Amino acid sequence: MQGPSTKSFRQAFLENLLVSLQLQQEHTSKHDSSSVGAAMSLHERKLAVKSSADVAMAAARGAGARWTRAILAPASSACKVQRCRRIVIRCRGRKRSLTTRSARAGDGGTSSGGEIARRLVSRRTMALREVIPGGRDAAVDEATLLREAMDYVVHLRAQVDVLRQVSEAVQRSGSSILQVLIRGLVAYVKKRET
Amino acid sequence: MDGSRAGGGSGGDYISSLLNSSPMLDFGVLGGAPALDGAGDCLDRFCGDPGFAERAARLSSFNGQRFASGLLGMPPPAPGAEFGGGSREASSVSDPGSAMKDANAKKRKAPAAKGKAKDPSVSTSGQAGEQSESDAKRCKAGDAEKKVTTAVKPKAEQTGSDSSVEDGEQKKGKGKNGKPVEPPKDYVHVRARRGQATDSHSLAERVRRERISQRMKFLQDLVPGCNKVIGKALMLDEIINYVQSLQRQVEFLSMKLATVNPLDFSNLPTLLHKDMFQACGPSASSVFSLESSSSAFPFSDQGDVFQPFVPNSMESQCTLNQLDLALSQTTNAQYGFQDGTASTNLQQQVRNYWEDDLQSVFHVDNGQSHDNGASAESFHGDLQAGQMKMEF
């Protein structure tokens, strides 16, 4: 799943975080060429960190899951065509959900327990699709959705842990994020070797 | 289990590899998957559920071709049909009238191999084999209620058998809808129970439901607090809440990280300086002897990992070049901001340090089993580990 060499997820995540943070900064500094020295606002920085963490998680996971593709695709492409395609797919998915919901609602008074249950379940499945990246695709059936959710939950938990450790380390040591990441990587590699 | 649960076990290989890839589990049982580092200290943090191991072990014995193909994102016709069917299922739910009819037709779907081959918990459904006619009748009565009241008695009706598998977490009212598109899959070898219908549709349908139920079980283990909840809707609720809370945590943590004021790379030269000059002897020679061009890197996996990062205009394929560009521009920006004079000298220094470091790192012999990009040999020395304990 991660190619011939087996890097642990956390280490890969750290590395990716490092790279993506740098790229983010580079990206922003490139974009506002006018304010080349302007520091990013807090919100922008937060967005940068968050998106880079997500991209790092997805990349560290490898291409084996659908949600990784869903996260990475918009991050790597600024292409309008792709964006349009994504919007179209999203609309199609929403339309389908709308039609099904309305059709069901228009059913009238027949609401047996099972149908109510079914409705609840399908509504929640719809909500799960919204939450899981890549779940909005029409081609994702329920089984796949559940599997994606499982995968996503696992990696999300790891991401939260790593981010928490990084932020604690940053606060404790007072050095910058970059230093902390590098030190962490080195320590991790050393630990793995021993 | 034998291949009888191939459908349900279609996630076997993938889930086993999935579980192996996650940092939390380290199943020697499920060998074959790349042994990612399930670092011991992660284990207790993530999952102290021994039941997980059993379930995973059980799953691992299944064949998983179909799942693997689904993995690739290019599903062969069978999963493709199923996807189509799956997506249609939502729409078919909207039509309870036809659903009723379909359900009646499907109810005959003998949960064939549910017998001994499948699951110890399914033993109850083994007796249900004799009650085929009563099942059929009951099927007609109320399809949905059957689903809900699964625990009632072991019916031969597929929902009943399903519930016995799922231990009553059964609100799959929509699972039963007719999906007569599933082509018979050759790897599904289910043994029909007596008096049960064994047409391919029902078998496939049952297989599909079992897959779903298995995954729900897995999710139940993953999501804390789901054990008390029984029922698909409630569990989905929990799962959604959990995922949302995790995402909120990520946001909060990233905000916290962002408050560290500089996303700042001006410290880079000092940091690398320290690390570089504390490099141990053996690697130092290798560092300086390898002056090869940056394009000669064995980026076996590095390339894969970093490829998707190219945001817009990074033309070069090499990670180092990317980083180099990034560094040069960031330091430019930083220095421009800080003291108004972009000191090219310092930039050059920074670039050299970074390049040398990564060069040495990536040129270190990849004979090591774990081909880490960041080999430690060039980062020896004072790690100031005391300052920070990052447990991985």
Short mmCIF file of C-alpha atoms in Angstrom, two decimals, chain B residues 31-199:
data_model
loop_
_atom_site.label_atom_id
_atom_site.label_comp_id
_atom_site.label_asym_id
_atom_site.label_seq_id
_atom_site.Cartn_x
_atom_site.Cartn_y
_atom_site.Cartn_z
CA GLY B 31 1.02 -11.51 7.80
CA GLY B 32 1.74 -10.81 4.23
CA ALA B 33 1.00 -7.17 4.41
CA PRO B 34 3.97 -4.89 4.67
CA ALA B 35 4.92 -4.79 8.24
CA LEU B 36 4.40 -1.23 9.01
CA ASP B 37 5.53 -0.02 12.27
CA GLY B 38 2.82 -0.74 14.72
CA ALA B 39 4.93 0.82 17.34
CA GLY B 40 4.27 -0.71 20.63
CA ASP B 41 3.49 2.45 22.36
CA CYS B 42 0.80 3.21 19.90
CA LEU B 43 -0.96 0.00 20.45
CA ASP B 44 -2.44 0.63 23.78
CA ARG B 45 -3.35 4.08 22.81
CA PHE B 46 -5.39 3.11 19.89
CA CYS B 47 -7.01 -0.10 20.39
CA GLY B 48 -7.04 -2.23 23.39
CA ASP B 49 -9.75 -4.37 22.07
CA PRO B 50 -8.78 -7.99 21.88
CA GLY B 51 -11.95 -8.74 20.07
CA PHE B 52 -10.61 -6.69 17.26
CA ALA B 53 -7.78 -9.09 16.82
CA GLU B 54 -10.08 -12.02 16.56
CA ARG B 55 -12.28 -10.38 14.11
CA ALA B 56 -9.41 -9.27 12.04
CA ALA B 57 -7.94 -12.70 12.16
CA ARG B 58 -11.21 -14.12 11.05
CA LEU B 59 -11.43 -11.72 8.22
CA SER B 60 -7.93 -12.34 7.14
CA SER B 61 -8.71 -15.82 6.06
CA PHE B 62 -11.12 -14.66 3.46
CA ASN B 63 -10.35 -14.24 -0.12
CA GLY B 64 -10.34 -10.76 -1.20
CA GLN B 65 -10.06 -10.43 -4.90
CA ARG B 66 -13.08 -8.38 -5.36
CA PHE B 67 -12.14 -5.99 -2.71
CA ALA B 68 -8.71 -5.59 -4.11
CA SER B 69 -10.12 -4.69 -7.41
CA GLY B 70 -12.39 -2.23 -5.82
CA LEU B 71 -9.34 -0.83 -4.20
CA LEU B 72 -7.79 0.05 -7.44
CA GLY B 73 -10.66 2.24 -8.23
CA MET B 74 -11.21 0.46 -11.48
CA PRO B 75 -13.75 -2.08 -10.60
CA PRO B 76 -14.24 -4.98 -12.87
CA PRO B 77 -17.78 -5.47 -13.96
CA ALA B 78 -18.87 -7.32 -10.92
CA PRO B 79 -18.21 -4.65 -8.35
CA GLY B 80 -19.18 -2.11 -10.90
CA ALA B 81 -22.53 -3.70 -11.16
CA GLU B 82 -22.73 -3.79 -7.50
CA PHE B 83 -21.90 -0.18 -7.24
CA GLY B 84 -24.57 0.58 -9.67
CA GLY B 85 -26.85 -1.54 -7.69
CA GLY B 86 -25.77 0.07 -4.53
CA SER B 87 -26.39 3.50 -5.77
CA ARG B 88 -29.69 2.42 -7.08
CA GLU B 89 -30.58 1.07 -3.79
CA ALA B 90 -31.09 4.50 -2.40
CA SER B 91 -33.54 5.27 -5.11
CA SER B 92 -35.26 2.00 -4.75
CA VAL B 93 -35.84 2.71 -1.15
CA SER B 94 -38.03 5.51 -2.18
CA ASP B 95 -40.44 3.15 -3.70
CA PRO B 96 -41.78 1.03 -0.94
CA GLY B 97 -44.38 -0.56 -3.08
CA SER B 98 -41.97 -2.09 -5.45
CA ALA B 99 -39.63 -2.69 -2.58
CA MET B 100 -42.26 -4.83 -1.03
CA LYS B 101 -42.58 -6.88 -4.11
CA ASP B 102 -38.92 -7.18 -4.56
CA ALA B 103 -38.48 -8.07 -0.99
CA ASN B 104 -40.93 -10.83 -1.31
CA ALA B 105 -39.13 -12.15 -4.27
CA LYS B 106 -35.85 -11.78 -2.51
CA LYS B 107 -36.91 -13.12 0.73
CA ARG B 108 -36.64 -16.46 -0.77
CA LYS B 109 -33.01 -15.74 -0.89
CA ALA B 110 -31.76 -18.58 1.12
CA PRO B 111 -29.02 -17.53 3.38
CA ALA B 112 -27.49 -20.68 2.31
CA ALA B 113 -24.16 -21.13 3.76
CA LYS B 114 -25.06 -19.32 6.85
CA GLY B 115 -24.92 -22.67 8.42
CA LYS B 116 -21.91 -24.09 9.94
CA ALA B 117 -19.43 -22.77 7.54
CA LYS B 118 -19.98 -19.20 8.39
CA ASP B 119 -19.99 -18.00 11.82
CA PRO B 120 -20.37 -19.47 15.23
CA SER B 121 -22.97 -16.91 15.97
CA VAL B 122 -24.96 -18.06 13.06
CA SER B 123 -25.55 -21.42 14.52
CA THR B 124 -29.01 -20.38 15.42
CA SER B 125 -29.84 -19.75 11.84
CA GLY B 126 -28.91 -23.28 11.06
CA GLN B 127 -32.14 -24.43 12.48
CA ALA B 128 -33.98 -21.95 10.45
CA GLY B 129 -33.48 -24.04 7.43
CA GLU B 130 -36.63 -25.93 7.97
CA GLN B 131 -38.86 -23.01 8.19
CA SER B 132 -38.71 -21.93 4.65
CA GLU B 133 -42.41 -21.74 4.03
CA SER B 134 -43.13 -19.87 7.16
CA ASP B 135 -40.42 -17.50 6.21
CA ALA B 136 -41.89 -16.90 2.89
CA LYS B 137 -45.17 -16.11 4.47
CA ARG B 138 -43.64 -13.90 7.04
CA CYS B 139 -41.71 -12.22 4.39
CA LYS B 140 -44.84 -11.17 2.70
CA ALA B 141 -46.25 -9.92 5.92
CA GLY B 142 -43.88 -7.11 6.68
CA ASP B 143 -40.57 -6.90 5.10
CA ALA B 144 -39.23 -4.06 7.11
CA GLU B 145 -40.38 -5.23 10.44
CA LYS B 146 -38.60 -8.43 9.83
CA LYS B 147 -35.45 -6.59 9.55
CA VAL B 148 -35.96 -4.76 12.72
CA THR B 149 -37.20 -7.57 14.81
CA THR B 150 -34.52 -9.89 13.84
CA ALA B 151 -33.85 -11.21 17.21
CA VAL B 152 -37.24 -12.74 17.27
CA LYS B 153 -36.49 -16.11 15.94
CA PRO B 154 -34.01 -17.59 13.64
CA LYS B 155 -35.78 -17.41 10.39
CA ALA B 156 -34.43 -18.74 7.27
CA GLU B 157 -35.23 -15.47 5.70
CA GLN B 158 -32.13 -13.74 4.80
CA THR B 159 -32.69 -10.88 7.08
CA GLY B 160 -33.10 -13.22 9.94
CA SER B 161 -29.91 -14.93 9.17
CA ASP B 162 -28.29 -11.64 8.74
CA SER B 163 -29.40 -10.50 12.05
CA SER B 164 -28.13 -13.58 13.66
CA VAL B 165 -24.84 -12.75 12.14
CA GLU B 166 -25.00 -9.19 13.16
CA ASP B 167 -26.33 -9.88 16.57
CA GLY B 168 -29.37 -7.94 16.08
CA GLU B 169 -27.90 -4.73 14.89
CA GLN B 170 -30.22 -4.78 12.09
CA LYS B 171 -31.99 -1.89 10.67
CA LYS B 172 -31.10 -2.60 7.19
CA GLY B 173 -34.47 -2.08 5.88
CA LYS B 174 -33.07 -0.94 2.68
CA GLY B 175 -30.72 -3.75 2.31
CA LYS B 176 -33.32 -6.09 1.07
CA ASN B 177 -34.40 -4.16 -1.93
CA GLY B 178 -34.22 -5.96 -5.13
CA LYS B 179 -31.13 -5.42 -7.03
CA PRO B 180 -31.38 -7.88 -9.79
CA VAL B 181 -28.32 -6.63 -11.47
CA GLU B 182 -25.67 -8.43 -9.55
CA PRO B 183 -24.16 -10.92 -11.86
CA PRO B 184 -23.23 -14.21 -10.33
CA LYS B 185 -19.76 -13.95 -9.06
CA ASP B 186 -17.78 -17.02 -9.55
CA TYR B 187 -15.91 -16.83 -6.31
CA VAL B 188 -18.98 -16.91 -4.19
CA HIS B 189 -19.33 -20.45 -3.13
CA VAL B 190 -22.12 -20.62 -0.72
CA ARG B 191 -23.78 -23.78 0.18
CA ALA B 192 -27.47 -23.58 0.04
CA ARG B 193 -29.38 -24.64 2.98
CA ARG B 194 -32.28 -26.93 2.65
CA GLY B 195 -35.29 -25.37 1.13
CA GLN B 196 -33.59 -22.09 0.54
CA ALA B 197 -33.43 -20.36 -2.74
CA THR B 198 -30.00 -20.22 -4.17
CA ASP B 199 -30.30 -17.97 -7.10
#
